[in-house]
Coordinates of C-alpha atoms in Angstrom, one line a residue:
Chain A
X1 CA -13.7 41.4 -95.2
X2 CA -10.8 42.7 -97.3
X3 CA -9.0 45.9 -96.6
X4 CA -10.6 47.5 -99.7
X5 CA -14.1 46.6 -98.4
X6 CA -13.3 48.2 -95.0
X7 CA -12.2 51.3 -96.8
X8 CA -15.4 51.2 -98.9
X9 CA -17.7 50.9 -95.9
X10 CA -15.8 53.6 -94.0
X11 CA -16.0 56.2 -96.8
X12 CA -19.6 55.2 -97.7
X13 CA -20.6 55.9 -94.1
X14 CA -18.8 59.3 -94.1
X15 CA -20.5 60.0 -97.4
X16 CA -24.0 59.3 -96.1
X17 CA -23.4 61.3 -93.0
X18 CA -22.1 64.3 -95.0
X19 CA -24.9 64.0 -97.5
X20 CA -27.4 64.1 -94.6
X21 CA -25.5 67.1 -93.2
X22 CA -26.1 69.0 -96.5
X23 CA -29.8 69.0 -96.0
X24 CA -29.9 69.3 -92.2
X25 CA -27.4 72.0 -91.5
X26 CA -29.0 75.3 -90.4
X27 CA -26.2 77.4 -91.8
X28 CA -26.0 77.4 -95.6
X29 CA -22.2 77.8 -95.4
X30 CA -22.1 74.6 -93.4
X31 CA -24.4 72.9 -96.0
X32 CA -21.9 73.8 -98.7
X33 CA -19.0 72.5 -96.7
X34 CA -20.8 69.2 -96.0
X35 CA -21.3 69.0 -99.8
X36 CA -17.6 69.4 -100.3
X37 CA -16.9 66.6 -97.9
X38 CA -19.4 64.3 -99.7
X39 CA -17.7 65.1 -103.0
X40 CA -14.4 64.1 -101.6
X41 CA -15.8 60.9 -100.3
X42 CA -17.5 60.0 -103.6
X43 CA -14.2 60.7 -105.3
X44 CA -12.4 58.3 -102.9
X45 CA -15.0 55.6 -103.6
X46 CA -14.5 56.1 -107.3
X47 CA -10.8 55.8 -106.7
X48 CA -11.4 52.4 -105.0
X49 CA -13.2 51.3 -108.2
X50 CA -10.0 52.2 -110.2
X51 CA -11.7 55.1 -111.9
X52 CA -9.0 57.6 -111.0
X53 CA -9.7 60.0 -113.8
X54 CA -13.3 60.5 -112.8
X55 CA -12.3 60.8 -109.1
X56 CA -9.7 63.5 -109.7
X57 CA -11.9 65.4 -112.1
X58 CA -14.7 65.3 -109.6
X59 CA -12.5 67.0 -107.1
X60 CA -11.0 69.4 -109.7
X61 CA -14.3 70.6 -111.2
X62 CA -16.8 70.3 -108.3
X63 CA -14.6 70.9 -105.3
X64 CA -12.1 73.2 -106.9
X65 CA -14.4 75.4 -109.0
X66 CA -18.1 74.9 -108.6
X67 CA -18.2 74.8 -104.8
X68 CA -15.9 77.8 -104.5
X69 CA -18.4 79.8 -106.6
X70 CA -21.2 78.3 -104.5
X71 CA -19.6 79.4 -101.3
X72 CA -18.9 82.8 -102.8
X73 CA -22.7 83.3 -103.5
X74 CA -23.8 81.7 -100.2
X75 CA -21.5 83.9 -98.2
X76 CA -22.4 87.1 -100.1
X77 CA -26.2 86.6 -99.7
X78 CA -27.6 86.6 -96.2
X79 CA -29.8 83.6 -96.5
X80 CA -32.2 82.9 -93.6
X81 CA -32.8 79.2 -93.7
X82 CA -35.5 79.4 -91.1
X83 CA -37.6 81.6 -93.4
X84 CA -37.1 79.2 -96.3
X85 CA -38.2 76.3 -94.1
X86 CA -41.4 78.1 -92.9
X87 CA -43.8 76.2 -95.2
X88 CA -42.0 72.9 -95.1
X89 CA -44.9 71.0 -93.4
X90 CA -47.3 72.2 -96.0
X91 CA -45.3 70.5 -98.8
X92 CA -43.8 67.6 -96.9
X93 CA -46.4 65.1 -98.0
X94 CA -45.3 65.6 -101.6
X95 CA -41.8 64.5 -100.8
X96 CA -43.0 61.3 -99.1
X97 CA -44.2 59.4 -102.3
X98 CA -41.0 60.6 -104.1
X99 CA -38.9 59.2 -101.4
X100 CA -40.8 55.9 -101.4
X101 CA -40.4 55.6 -105.2
X102 CA -36.6 56.1 -104.9
X103 CA -36.3 53.6 -102.0
X104 CA -38.4 51.1 -104.0
X105 CA -36.2 51.5 -107.1
X106 CA -33.0 51.0 -105.1
X107 CA -34.5 48.1 -103.3
X108 CA -35.6 46.4 -106.5
X109 CA -32.1 46.8 -108.1
X110 CA -30.5 45.2 -105.0
X111 CA -33.2 42.5 -104.9
X112 CA -32.7 41.6 -108.6
X113 CA -29.0 41.5 -108.3
X114 CA -29.0 39.5 -105.1
X115 CA -31.7 37.0 -106.0
X116 CA -30.7 33.5 -105.6
X117 CA -27.9 34.2 -103.1
X118 CA -27.7 36.0 -99.8
X119 CA -30.0 39.0 -100.0
X120 CA -28.5 42.5 -99.8
X121 CA -25.0 41.1 -99.9
X122 CA -22.4 42.9 -101.9
X123 CA -20.6 39.6 -102.2
X124 CA -23.4 38.3 -104.4
X125 CA -22.2 40.5 -107.3
X126 CA -18.9 39.3 -108.5
X127 CA -16.4 42.2 -108.4
X128 CA -14.6 42.8 -111.7
X129 CA -11.0 41.6 -111.8
X130 CA -8.5 44.3 -110.8
X131 CA -6.5 45.8 -113.6
X132 CA -2.8 45.6 -113.9
X133 CA -0.7 48.2 -112.2
X134 CA 0.2 50.0 -115.4
X135 CA -3.4 50.3 -116.6
X136 CA -4.3 53.9 -117.3
X137 CA -8.0 54.7 -116.8
X138 CA -7.4 58.2 -118.3
X139 CA -6.0 56.8 -121.5
X140 CA -8.8 54.2 -121.9
X141 CA -11.4 56.9 -121.3
X142 CA -9.8 59.3 -123.8
X143 CA -9.6 56.6 -126.4
X144 CA -13.3 55.8 -126.1
X145 CA -14.5 59.4 -125.9
X146 CA -12.6 60.6 -129.0
X147 CA -13.2 57.6 -131.2
X148 CA -16.4 55.7 -130.5
X149 CA -18.3 58.5 -128.7
X150 CA -16.9 61.4 -130.7
X151 CA -20.3 62.8 -131.9
X152 CA -22.1 62.6 -128.5
X153 CA -19.1 64.3 -127.0
X154 CA -19.1 67.1 -129.6
X155 CA -22.9 67.5 -129.1
X156 CA -22.5 67.7 -125.4
X157 CA -19.8 70.3 -125.8
X158 CA -21.8 72.5 -128.1
X159 CA -24.8 72.3 -125.8
X160 CA -22.6 73.5 -122.9
X161 CA -21.2 76.3 -125.1
X162 CA -24.7 77.4 -126.0
X163 CA -25.6 77.4 -122.4
X164 CA -22.6 79.6 -121.5
X165 CA -23.4 82.1 -124.2
X166 CA -27.1 82.2 -123.3
X167 CA -26.3 82.7 -119.6
X168 CA -24.1 85.6 -120.4
X169 CA -26.6 87.1 -122.8
X170 CA -29.4 86.8 -120.3
X171 CA -27.5 88.4 -117.5
X172 CA -25.7 91.2 -119.4
X173 CA -28.2 94.0 -119.2
X174 CA -27.5 97.3 -120.8
X175 CA -29.2 100.0 -118.7
X176 CA -28.9 103.7 -119.0
X177 CA -26.5 105.5 -116.7
X178 CA -24.1 102.6 -116.5
X179 CA -20.5 103.6 -115.8
X180 CA -18.0 101.3 -117.4
X181 CA -14.3 101.6 -117.7
X182 CA -12.7 101.5 -121.2
X183 CA -9.5 99.7 -120.4
X184 CA -7.9 100.3 -123.8
X185 CA -8.5 104.1 -123.4
X186 CA -7.0 103.9 -119.9
X187 CA -3.9 102.1 -121.2
X188 CA -3.4 104.3 -124.2
X189 CA -3.5 107.5 -122.1
X190 CA -0.5 109.8 -122.5
X191 CA 1.1 111.9 -119.9
X192 CA 0.2 115.0 -122.0
X193 CA -3.5 114.1 -121.6
X194 CA -3.4 114.4 -117.9
X195 CA -0.7 116.9 -117.0
X196 CA -0.3 120.4 -118.5
X197 CA 3.2 121.7 -118.1
X198 CA 3.2 125.4 -117.7
X199 CA 6.3 127.6 -118.3
X200 CA 6.5 130.0 -115.4
X201 CA 8.7 133.0 -115.6
X202 CA 11.5 133.2 -113.1
X203 CA 10.7 135.6 -110.2
X204 CA 13.1 138.2 -108.8
X205 CA 13.6 137.7 -105.0
X206 CA 12.6 141.3 -104.3
X207 CA 9.4 141.1 -106.4
X208 CA 6.0 140.5 -104.9
X209 CA 5.8 136.6 -105.2
X210 CA 2.1 136.5 -104.3
X211 CA 1.1 138.1 -107.6
X212 CA 3.7 137.2 -110.1
X213 CA 4.4 133.7 -111.4
X214 CA 0.9 132.5 -110.6
X215 CA -0.7 132.7 -114.0
Chain F
X1 CA 5.9 52.5 -106.6
X2 CA 9.5 53.0 -105.3
X3 CA 11.7 50.0 -105.0
X4 CA 13.3 49.8 -101.5
X5 CA 17.0 50.7 -102.0
X6 CA 19.8 48.2 -101.3
X7 CA 21.1 50.0 -98.2
X8 CA 17.8 49.8 -96.3
X9 CA 17.0 46.2 -97.3
X10 CA 19.4 44.5 -94.7
X11 CA 17.8 46.5 -91.9
X12 CA 14.3 45.3 -93.0
X13 CA 15.6 41.8 -93.3
X14 CA 17.2 42.0 -89.9
X15 CA 13.9 43.1 -88.3
X16 CA 12.1 40.3 -90.2
X17 CA 9.3 42.6 -91.4
X18 CA 6.6 41.4 -93.8
X19 CA 6.7 42.8 -97.3
X20 CA 3.7 45.1 -97.1
X21 CA 5.1 46.6 -93.9
X22 CA 8.4 47.2 -95.5
X23 CA 6.7 49.0 -98.3
X24 CA 4.6 51.1 -96.0
X25 CA 7.6 52.0 -93.8
X26 CA 9.8 52.9 -96.7
X27 CA 7.1 55.1 -98.3
X28 CA 6.4 56.8 -95.0
X29 CA 10.1 57.4 -94.5
X30 CA 10.5 59.0 -97.9
X31 CA 7.4 61.2 -97.3
X32 CA 8.7 62.4 -94.0
X33 CA 12.1 63.2 -95.4
X34 CA 10.5 65.1 -98.3
X35 CA 8.3 67.0 -95.9
X36 CA 11.2 68.0 -93.7
X37 CA 13.3 69.1 -96.7
X38 CA 10.4 71.3 -98.0
X39 CA 9.8 72.9 -94.6
X40 CA 13.5 73.7 -94.2
X41 CA 13.7 75.0 -97.8
X42 CA 10.6 77.2 -97.1
X43 CA 12.2 78.5 -93.9
X44 CA 15.2 79.8 -95.7
X45 CA 13.1 81.1 -98.5
X46 CA 11.6 83.6 -96.0
X47 CA 15.1 84.7 -95.1
X48 CA 16.1 84.9 -98.7
X49 CA 13.1 87.0 -99.5
X50 CA 13.9 89.5 -96.9
X51 CA 17.6 89.7 -97.8
X52 CA 16.9 89.9 -101.6
X53 CA 14.2 92.5 -101.4
X54 CA 16.3 94.3 -98.8
X55 CA 19.2 94.5 -101.2
X56 CA 17.0 95.6 -104.1
X57 CA 15.6 98.4 -102.0
X58 CA 19.2 99.4 -100.9
X59 CA 18.8 98.3 -97.2
X60 CA 20.3 95.4 -95.3
X61 CA 17.5 93.1 -94.2
X62 CA 17.7 90.7 -91.2
X63 CA 21.4 90.4 -90.3
X64 CA 21.5 89.9 -86.5
X65 CA 20.6 86.4 -85.4
X66 CA 23.7 84.1 -85.6
X67 CA 23.8 80.4 -85.7
X68 CA 25.1 79.4 -82.2
X69 CA 26.9 82.7 -82.0
X70 CA 29.2 81.9 -84.9
X71 CA 30.8 85.0 -86.5
X72 CA 29.8 84.2 -90.1
X73 CA 26.4 84.0 -91.9
X74 CA 24.8 86.6 -89.8
X75 CA 21.1 86.4 -90.0
X76 CA 21.0 82.8 -91.0
X77 CA 19.0 81.8 -87.9
X78 CA 16.4 84.4 -88.5
X79 CA 13.7 81.9 -89.7
X80 CA 14.1 79.9 -86.5
X81 CA 13.8 82.9 -84.3
X82 CA 10.6 83.8 -86.2
X83 CA 9.2 80.4 -85.7
X84 CA 10.0 80.3 -82.0
X85 CA 8.4 83.8 -81.6
X86 CA 5.3 82.8 -83.4
X87 CA 4.9 79.6 -81.5
X88 CA 4.8 81.3 -78.2
X89 CA 2.3 83.9 -79.3
X90 CA -1.3 83.6 -78.2
X91 CA -3.8 82.5 -80.9
X92 CA -6.6 85.0 -80.4
X93 CA -10.1 83.9 -81.3
X94 CA -12.2 86.9 -82.2
X95 CA -15.5 87.1 -80.2
X96 CA -17.8 86.9 -83.2
X97 CA -15.8 84.3 -85.0
X98 CA -16.9 80.9 -86.0
X99 CA -14.5 79.0 -83.7
X100 CA -14.4 75.7 -85.5
X101 CA -13.9 77.1 -89.0
X102 CA -11.5 79.7 -87.7
X103 CA -9.1 77.0 -86.5
X104 CA -9.8 74.7 -89.5
X105 CA -9.0 77.4 -92.2
X106 CA -5.2 77.6 -91.8
X107 CA -5.0 73.8 -91.8
X108 CA -7.0 73.7 -95.0
X109 CA -4.5 75.9 -96.7
X110 CA -1.4 74.1 -95.5
X111 CA -2.5 70.5 -96.1
X112 CA -3.1 70.7 -99.9
X113 CA 0.1 72.7 -100.3
X114 CA 2.1 69.9 -98.7
X115 CA 0.1 67.0 -100.1
X116 CA 0.7 68.1 -103.7
X117 CA 4.4 67.3 -103.3
X118 CA 3.7 63.6 -103.2
X119 CA 3.8 63.2 -107.0
X120 CA 6.8 65.5 -107.6
X121 CA 9.7 63.7 -109.4
X122 CA 12.9 64.8 -107.7
X123 CA 15.5 62.9 -109.6
X124 CA 15.5 60.2 -112.2
X125 CA 13.4 57.3 -110.8
X126 CA 12.4 58.9 -107.5
X127 CA 8.9 60.1 -106.7
X128 CA 7.2 59.5 -103.4
X129 CA 4.0 58.3 -105.2
X130 CA 4.4 57.7 -109.0
X131 CA 0.8 58.4 -109.9
X132 CA -0.2 57.9 -113.5
X133 CA -2.5 61.0 -113.5
X134 CA -0.1 63.0 -111.5
X135 CA -0.8 66.2 -113.4
X136 CA -4.5 66.0 -112.7
X137 CA -3.8 65.2 -109.1
X138 CA -1.7 68.4 -108.8
X139 CA -4.5 70.5 -110.5
X140 CA -7.1 69.1 -108.2
X141 CA -5.2 69.7 -105.0
X142 CA -4.0 73.2 -105.8
X143 CA -7.6 74.1 -106.6
X144 CA -8.7 73.0 -103.1
X145 CA -6.2 75.3 -101.4
X146 CA -8.4 78.3 -101.8
X147 CA -11.0 76.9 -99.3
X148 CA -8.7 77.8 -96.4
X149 CA -8.6 81.4 -97.6
X150 CA -12.3 81.7 -98.1
X151 CA -13.2 80.1 -94.8
X152 CA -10.6 82.2 -92.9
X153 CA -12.2 85.3 -94.4
X154 CA -15.7 84.3 -93.6
X155 CA -15.2 82.8 -90.2
X156 CA -13.3 85.8 -88.8
X157 CA -16.6 87.8 -89.0
X158 CA -14.7 90.9 -90.2
X159 CA -15.5 93.0 -93.2
X160 CA -11.8 93.3 -94.3
X161 CA -11.2 89.6 -94.0
X162 CA -14.4 88.9 -95.9
X163 CA -13.5 91.2 -98.8
X164 CA -10.1 89.4 -99.0
X165 CA -11.9 86.0 -99.1
X166 CA -14.2 87.2 -101.9
X167 CA -11.3 88.4 -103.9
X168 CA -9.4 85.2 -103.4
X169 CA -12.3 83.1 -104.6
X170 CA -12.8 85.0 -107.8
X171 CA -9.0 85.3 -108.5
X172 CA -8.1 81.7 -108.0
X173 CA -11.0 80.4 -110.0
X174 CA -10.1 82.8 -112.9
X175 CA -6.4 81.9 -113.0
X176 CA -7.0 78.2 -112.5
X177 CA -8.6 78.0 -116.0
X178 CA -5.7 79.6 -117.7
X179 CA -3.3 77.3 -115.8
X180 CA -5.3 74.3 -116.8
X181 CA -5.3 75.3 -120.5
X182 CA -1.5 75.9 -120.3
X183 CA -1.1 72.3 -119.0
X184 CA -3.3 71.0 -121.8
X185 CA -0.6 72.3 -124.1
X186 CA 2.0 70.4 -122.1
X187 CA 0.0 67.2 -122.2
X188 CA -0.4 67.6 -126.0
X189 CA 3.3 68.0 -126.5
X190 CA 4.4 65.1 -124.2
X191 CA 1.5 62.7 -124.5
X192 CA 1.4 61.9 -120.8
X193 CA -0.1 63.0 -117.5
X194 CA 2.7 61.5 -115.4
X195 CA 5.3 64.1 -114.3
X196 CA 8.2 61.7 -114.7
X197 CA 7.2 60.9 -118.3
X198 CA 6.7 64.6 -119.0
X199 CA 10.3 65.2 -118.0
X200 CA 11.6 62.2 -120.0
X201 CA 9.8 63.5 -123.1
X202 CA 12.0 66.6 -122.9
X203 CA 15.3 64.7 -122.9
X204 CA 17.9 65.5 -125.5
X205 CA 19.3 69.0 -124.9
X206 CA 17.9 72.4 -124.1
X207 CA 16.2 72.8 -127.5
X208 CA 13.9 69.8 -126.6
X209 CA 12.6 71.6 -123.5
X210 CA 9.0 72.6 -123.9
X211 CA 9.5 76.3 -123.3
X212 CA 10.8 76.6 -126.8
X213 CA 7.6 75.3 -128.5
X214 CA 5.2 76.4 -125.8
X215 CA 6.7 79.8 -125.0
X216 CA 3.4 81.7 -124.6
X217 CA 2.0 78.9 -122.4
X218 CA 5.2 79.0 -120.3
X219 CA 4.9 82.7 -119.6
X220 CA 1.1 82.4 -118.9
X221 CA 1.6 79.4 -116.6
X222 CA 4.2 81.2 -114.5
X223 CA 2.2 84.4 -114.3
X224 CA -1.0 82.5 -113.4
X225 CA 1.1 80.7 -110.8
X226 CA 2.0 84.0 -109.2
X227 CA -1.7 84.9 -109.2
X228 CA -2.7 81.5 -107.8
X229 CA -0.3 81.9 -104.9
X230 CA -1.6 85.5 -104.2
X231 CA 1.9 87.0 -104.5
X232 CA 2.7 90.5 -105.6
X233 CA 1.8 92.0 -108.0
X234 CA -1.5 90.0 -107.6
X235 CA -1.7 90.2 -103.8
X236 CA -5.0 92.1 -103.6
X237 CA -6.2 89.3 -101.4
X238 CA -4.0 90.7 -98.7
X239 CA -3.9 94.3 -100.0
X240 CA -2.5 96.1 -97.0
X241 CA -3.3 99.5 -98.5
X242 CA -7.0 98.8 -99.0
X243 CA -8.2 95.9 -96.7
X244 CA -5.5 95.9 -94.0
X245 CA -4.2 92.4 -94.4
X246 CA -7.2 90.7 -96.1
X247 CA -8.2 87.2 -95.1
X248 CA -5.8 86.8 -92.2
X249 CA -6.3 90.1 -90.5
X250 CA -7.7 88.4 -87.3
X251 CA -5.1 85.7 -87.1
X252 CA -2.2 85.5 -84.7
X253 CA 0.5 83.2 -83.6
X254 CA 1.0 79.8 -85.3
X255 CA -2.4 80.0 -87.0
X256 CA -1.2 83.1 -88.8
X257 CA 2.2 81.4 -89.5
X258 CA 0.4 78.5 -91.2
X259 CA -1.0 80.8 -93.9
X260 CA 2.5 81.9 -94.7
X261 CA 3.9 78.4 -94.6
X262 CA 1.2 77.5 -97.2
X263 CA 2.0 80.5 -99.3
X264 CA 5.7 79.9 -99.4
X265 CA 5.3 76.2 -100.0
X266 CA 3.0 77.0 -102.9
X267 CA 5.6 79.4 -104.3
X268 CA 8.2 76.6 -104.3
X269 CA 5.6 74.3 -105.8
X270 CA 4.8 76.6 -108.6
X271 CA 8.5 77.1 -109.3
X272 CA 9.0 73.3 -109.3
X273 CA 6.1 72.7 -111.6
X274 CA 7.1 75.4 -114.0
X275 CA 10.6 73.9 -114.2
X276 CA 9.2 70.4 -114.6
X277 CA 6.6 71.3 -117.3
X278 CA 8.7 73.7 -119.4
X279 CA 12.4 73.5 -118.4
X280 CA 12.9 69.8 -118.2
X281 CA 12.8 69.3 -114.5
X282 CA 16.0 67.5 -113.4
X283 CA 17.4 67.3 -116.9
X284 CA 20.7 69.0 -117.5
X285 CA 20.9 71.7 -120.2
X286 CA 24.4 70.6 -121.2
X287 CA 23.7 66.9 -121.5
X288 CA 25.2 66.9 -125.0
X289 CA 28.5 68.7 -124.2
X290 CA 30.8 65.9 -122.9
X291 CA 33.8 68.2 -122.4
X292 CA 32.2 69.9 -119.4
X293 CA 32.6 68.6 -115.9
X294 CA 30.3 65.7 -114.9
X295 CA 28.2 67.6 -112.5
X296 CA 27.0 69.9 -115.2
X297 CA 26.2 67.2 -117.7
X298 CA 24.5 64.7 -115.4
X299 CA 20.8 65.1 -114.7
X300 CA 19.7 65.1 -111.1
X301 CA 18.3 66.9 -108.2
X302 CA 20.8 69.7 -108.3
X303 CA 19.4 70.9 -111.7
X304 CA 15.8 70.9 -110.4
X305 CA 16.8 72.8 -107.3
X306 CA 18.7 75.3 -109.5
X307 CA 15.7 75.9 -111.7
X308 CA 13.4 76.2 -108.6
X309 CA 15.7 78.8 -107.1
X310 CA 15.7 80.8 -110.4
X311 CA 11.9 81.0 -110.4
X312 CA 11.8 81.8 -106.7
X313 CA 14.2 84.6 -107.3
X314 CA 11.8 85.8 -110.0
X315 CA 8.9 85.7 -107.4
X316 CA 11.0 88.0 -105.1
X317 CA 12.2 90.2 -108.0
X318 CA 8.6 90.8 -109.1
X319 CA 7.5 91.7 -105.6
X320 CA 10.3 94.2 -105.3
X321 CA 9.7 95.9 -108.7
X322 CA 6.0 95.8 -109.7
X323 CA 3.2 97.8 -108.2
X324 CA 0.1 96.0 -107.2
X325 CA -2.5 95.4 -110.0
X326 CA -5.9 97.0 -109.7
X327 CA -8.5 94.3 -108.9
X328 CA -10.6 94.7 -112.1
X329 CA -7.4 94.5 -114.2
X330 CA -6.5 91.2 -112.5
X331 CA -9.8 89.8 -113.6
X332 CA -9.5 91.2 -117.1
X333 CA -6.0 89.7 -117.4
X334 CA -7.2 86.3 -116.3
X335 CA -10.4 86.0 -118.3
X336 CA -9.9 88.2 -121.3
X337 CA -6.2 87.9 -122.1
X338 CA -4.8 84.6 -120.7
X339 CA -7.6 82.3 -121.5
X340 CA -8.0 83.3 -125.2
X341 CA -4.2 83.2 -125.6
X342 CA -3.9 79.7 -124.3
X343 CA -6.8 78.6 -126.5
X344 CA -5.1 80.1 -129.5
X345 CA -1.9 78.3 -128.7
X346 CA -3.6 75.0 -128.2
X347 CA -5.0 75.4 -131.7
X348 CA -1.6 76.2 -133.0
X349 CA -0.3 73.0 -131.4
X350 CA -3.1 71.0 -133.1
X351 CA -2.1 72.4 -136.5
X352 CA 1.6 71.6 -135.8
X353 CA 0.6 68.1 -134.8
X354 CA -1.3 67.6 -138.0
X355 CA 1.9 68.5 -140.0
X356 CA 4.0 66.5 -137.6
X357 CA 6.3 69.3 -136.5
X358 CA 8.4 69.4 -133.4
X359 CA 7.4 67.4 -130.3
X360 CA 3.8 67.4 -131.4
X361 CA 4.5 64.7 -134.0
X362 CA 4.2 62.4 -131.0
X363 CA 0.4 62.9 -131.1
X364 CA -1.3 60.2 -133.1
X365 CA -3.1 62.2 -135.7
X366 CA -4.8 61.0 -138.8

């Protein structure tokens, strides 16, 4: 077994453990943290496959932004996992056939790939030749995306844009009695709007100070 | 990959080490050296901050602790005194705290702050890890630093700490986008994601540096950097006046110190990145003027350190002069001002590239 394979198996095992942790953890914050760990491990596995752009972007987008917002929501809401799990035995039988189908699919892929040689062996699939040291995965991906797959990319981008706009429109409710700050009005405020300077006549020391000068 | 320099090679040959072990040892040695240099730089930055802000506020600042009792440079040993004091303090675990995450959180802030330095080009031809997608690596790691703050706030089981954590999460996500867009502008102008190549693309005198063409992005990047490091005037995450000390209110001893180690290292990091992306990193501004002494015209580490120190001084200067932003205004600045501005400037760059003006002619258009 080569060093890369040892790394692959190590990170795959951690990935499987952390993915199991996501669904078994009782605390939703722990679930989210397990998910972060599994993202990191999948990024490392991609890195082993020389897909460094995908690996870094996975960490950047999912770990750096999406999961931060996830944690934000999970921490804010007081989610009781026990209550959510109350009816799990009622619906568990539905999950069973789905799981069987998925296992069958994975098994058949492995079976087809490994037919003829040792079953379930990764070595039965020839690994692609490693690229030269100066090969840039990022550059190759960019060249493909912006030439050959330009229209699908633009289409995906516009779908995402529409989704963003729709999400904002759906959640922005105008209800009566809302108190909003008008920042431009706050910035444009002058000292004369807030403070009134009053000329007060000078008072003689012997005069009655309680009455005079307090207009 | 760094070539092993000639002065180490005889030692490795003498020890008769295999080639891969030589490589591993040399990389580890450079990494440790860089780590120590950054930690020492950070230690003196804390002293510099107190002295600079002290002098801006017409007071003296720490001036007591002398190096081995020497009569000059009074106060120079202050960082070491602080470290020794913090090390011997008890780390108190609050009763209701989540113990594991409470201890893990400071480590999670400090580790990404240090790991980011791996791809930093220090002088021509030297980087600990010359990664091709170095810029993406930096973006990815700096964005994971916020986990420590969020977990610290949540695990302390305190309302003040939790409010600080919520503020940190929202603020960092908001300013990361503006920072990312500013870097898109840099990548468009230099045509590379490798930090060394980004510096090389700015060679040829001060007018080739990117801050000339990308001035709005330069300003936005630096301000977003201040917001990312949670420094004044964007330090609502700590916000002493409203939420006591924010996310680290329950921390003590070295666990508390680690948050500050991370914060100061991130300050140095942002200063270094701003100088690399917009001010030509280790390039000399007087490279064309041969009449000047050689130290001014040659590119090297001294120029990078000088630029870093300039930005660090700006960090301290801002802290001493600006009042703290209101929280909703921070959000407004990030989402409604910086992101549209960066998008506009990226469009301007695209137009300049089409007409092949300035450094954007590098882009292969049409």
